Amino acid sequence: TTLTLLHVAHNRICEEGIVAIVESQLNNPLTKVATLKLDGNTPGLRGAQVLSEPISGSSVLSRLQLCPCAITARELSPLVDALVLSPGLKALELAGNAIGFAGASVMAEALHKITALSSLDLSHNAIGNAGIAALSTADEYGAGDSENGRGLCENRSLRSLDLSHNDLRFLEADRSRFM
């Protein structure tokens, strides 16, 4: 088939449903799903692990929407690992989840290795100032060290980053770090 968009948002799909979608559509050599919209469902850890397979191995899947899907740093980790290997995922939308500082740190440690992703939406994730600092440098606030990368400083593919509504409260002294 020539299915390129699979929109199954807000259907109360949980882990088992995500597994079924991945097995029937994304791992099917006859389909060419480029955009997968799973907004408002709850993939859980198993669903995130199963979703990571087509992300890392497909040059076809280019956009994944998981807004809001109750994703925490734990569920984010396998998705980020897959992004490092992904030849094709260009847009990842994670707005309205709960990745917090821990999830921002997970993302920060991998950003220098991610080469295909051009758009990342982390809005409404309670990342806070420390999470933003982690994303920016990946060597401060316990987010990693210079051998593991420098977050946004070393990423060359990302062109759009949405960090709105993350409870950022910059002090005047902090501004110079982000400009």
Coordinates of C-alpha atoms in Angstrom, one line a residue:
T1 CA 0.0 0.0 0.0
T2 CA 1.0 3.6 -0.2
L3 CA -0.1 4.6 3.4
T4 CA 2.0 7.6 4.3
L5 CA 0.1 9.1 7.2
L6 CA -1.2 7.1 10.1
H7 CA -3.3 9.3 12.5
V8 CA -4.6 7.3 15.5
A9 CA -4.6 10.1 18.1
H10 CA -6.8 10.1 21.2
N11 CA -7.9 6.5 20.9
R12 CA -6.8 5.3 24.4
I13 CA -4.2 3.1 22.8
C14 CA -1.8 1.6 25.4
E15 CA 1.3 -0.6 25.2
E16 CA -0.4 -3.5 23.5
G17 CA -2.0 -1.3 20.9
I18 CA 1.3 0.4 20.1
V19 CA 2.9 -3.0 19.6
A20 CA 0.1 -4.0 17.2
I21 CA 0.5 -0.8 15.2
V22 CA 4.2 -1.1 14.9
E23 CA 4.0 -4.8 13.9
S24 CA 1.2 -4.4 11.4
Q25 CA 2.1 -1.0 9.8
L26 CA 5.6 0.2 10.6
N27 CA 7.4 -3.1 10.3
N28 CA 5.4 -4.1 7.2
P29 CA 7.6 -3.8 4.1
L30 CA 4.6 -3.0 2.0
T31 CA 3.7 0.2 3.9
K32 CA 5.6 3.5 3.7
V33 CA 4.3 5.4 6.8
A34 CA 6.2 8.7 6.9
T35 CA 4.1 10.4 9.6
L36 CA 2.8 8.7 12.7
K37 CA 0.4 10.7 15.0
L38 CA -0.1 9.0 18.3
D39 CA -1.1 12.1 20.3
G40 CA -3.2 11.5 23.4
N41 CA -2.4 7.8 23.8
T42 CA -0.2 6.1 26.5
P43 CA 2.5 3.9 24.9
G44 CA 4.2 3.2 28.2
L45 CA 7.8 1.8 28.4
R46 CA 7.1 -1.3 26.2
G47 CA 5.4 0.9 23.6
A48 CA 8.3 3.3 23.6
Q49 CA 10.7 0.4 23.2
V50 CA 8.8 -1.1 20.3
L51 CA 8.5 2.4 18.6
S52 CA 12.2 2.8 18.8
E53 CA 12.7 -0.1 16.3
P54 CA 11.2 1.6 13.3
I55 CA 12.8 4.9 14.3
S56 CA 16.3 3.5 14.3
G57 CA 15.9 1.3 11.3
S58 CA 13.7 3.3 8.9
S59 CA 14.5 6.0 6.4
V60 CA 10.8 6.3 5.7
L61 CA 9.4 7.3 9.1
S62 CA 10.1 11.1 9.2
R63 CA 7.7 12.5 11.7
L64 CA 6.5 11.1 15.1
Q65 CA 3.9 12.9 17.2
L66 CA 3.6 11.9 20.9
C67 CA 1.8 14.9 22.4
P68 CA 0.7 14.4 25.3
C69 CA 1.4 10.7 25.9
A70 CA 2.4 10.5 29.6
I71 CA 6.0 10.1 28.5
T72 CA 8.6 10.4 31.3
A73 CA 12.4 10.2 31.1
R74 CA 12.1 6.4 31.4
E75 CA 10.0 6.1 28.2
L76 CA 12.1 8.8 26.5
S77 CA 15.3 6.9 26.9
P78 CA 14.7 4.2 24.2
L79 CA 13.3 6.8 21.8
V80 CA 16.5 8.9 22.2
D81 CA 18.7 5.8 21.7
A82 CA 16.8 5.2 18.5
L83 CA 17.2 8.8 17.3
V84 CA 21.0 8.4 17.4
L85 CA 20.7 5.6 14.9
S86 CA 17.9 7.1 12.8
P87 CA 18.6 7.8 9.2
G88 CA 15.2 9.4 8.5
L89 CA 13.3 10.8 11.5
K90 CA 13.2 14.6 10.9
A91 CA 10.6 15.7 13.4
L92 CA 9.8 14.5 16.9
E93 CA 6.9 16.2 18.8
L94 CA 6.8 15.5 22.6
A95 CA 4.8 18.4 23.8
G96 CA 2.7 18.0 26.9
N97 CA 4.6 15.1 28.5
A98 CA 6.5 14.9 31.8
I99 CA 10.1 14.4 30.8
G100 CA 11.3 17.0 33.3
F101 CA 15.0 17.6 34.1
A102 CA 15.8 13.9 33.9
G103 CA 14.4 13.6 30.3
A104 CA 16.2 16.8 29.2
S105 CA 19.4 15.3 30.5
V106 CA 18.8 12.1 28.6
M107 CA 18.2 14.1 25.4
A108 CA 21.2 16.3 26.1
E109 CA 23.6 13.4 26.3
A110 CA 22.6 12.2 22.9
L111 CA 22.1 15.5 21.0
H112 CA 25.6 15.5 19.6
K113 CA 25.1 12.1 18.0
I114 CA 21.7 12.8 16.4
T115 CA 22.3 13.6 12.8
A116 CA 18.9 13.5 11.1
L117 CA 16.5 15.3 13.4
S118 CA 15.7 18.9 12.3
S119 CA 12.7 19.7 14.5
L120 CA 12.2 18.9 18.2
D121 CA 9.2 20.0 20.3
L122 CA 9.7 19.7 24.1
S123 CA 7.2 22.3 25.1
H124 CA 5.0 21.8 28.2
N125 CA 7.4 19.3 29.8
A126 CA 8.4 20.9 33.1
I127 CA 12.1 21.0 32.1
G128 CA 12.9 24.1 34.0
N129 CA 16.2 26.1 34.0
A130 CA 18.4 23.2 34.9
G131 CA 16.9 21.1 32.0
I132 CA 17.5 23.9 29.5
A133 CA 21.1 24.3 30.8
A134 CA 21.6 20.6 30.3
L135 CA 20.2 20.7 26.8
S136 CA 22.5 23.6 26.0
T137 CA 25.8 22.3 27.2
A138 CA 25.4 18.6 28.4
D139 CA 28.3 19.1 30.8
E140 CA 26.7 21.1 33.6
Y141 CA 24.0 20.3 36.2
G142 CA 24.9 16.6 36.1
A143 CA 23.9 16.1 32.6
G144 CA 27.1 14.5 31.3
D145 CA 30.6 15.6 30.6
S146 CA 32.6 16.9 27.6
E147 CA 33.5 13.4 26.5
N148 CA 29.8 12.6 26.1
G149 CA 28.9 15.6 24.0
R150 CA 27.9 19.2 24.4
G151 CA 24.2 19.1 23.7
L152 CA 22.9 21.8 21.4
C153 CA 26.5 23.2 21.1
E154 CA 27.5 20.1 19.1
N155 CA 24.3 19.2 17.2
R156 CA 24.4 20.2 13.5
S157 CA 21.0 19.0 12.3
L158 CA 18.4 20.6 14.6
R159 CA 16.8 23.7 13.1
S160 CA 13.7 24.1 15.2
L161 CA 13.4 23.6 19.0
D162 CA 10.3 24.4 20.9
L163 CA 10.9 24.9 24.7
S164 CA 7.9 27.0 25.4
H165 CA 5.9 26.6 28.7
N166 CA 8.7 24.9 30.6
D167 CA 8.7 27.1 33.7
L168 CA 11.8 29.0 32.7
R169 CA 12.8 31.7 35.1
F170 CA 16.0 33.2 34.0
L171 CA 17.9 35.4 36.3
E172 CA 19.8 38.3 34.7
A173 CA 23.1 36.5 35.4
D174 CA 21.9 33.4 33.6
R175 CA 21.0 35.2 30.3
S176 CA 24.5 35.3 28.9
R177 CA 24.7 31.5 28.9
F178 CA 21.8 31.2 26.4
M179 CA 22.5 34.1 24.0

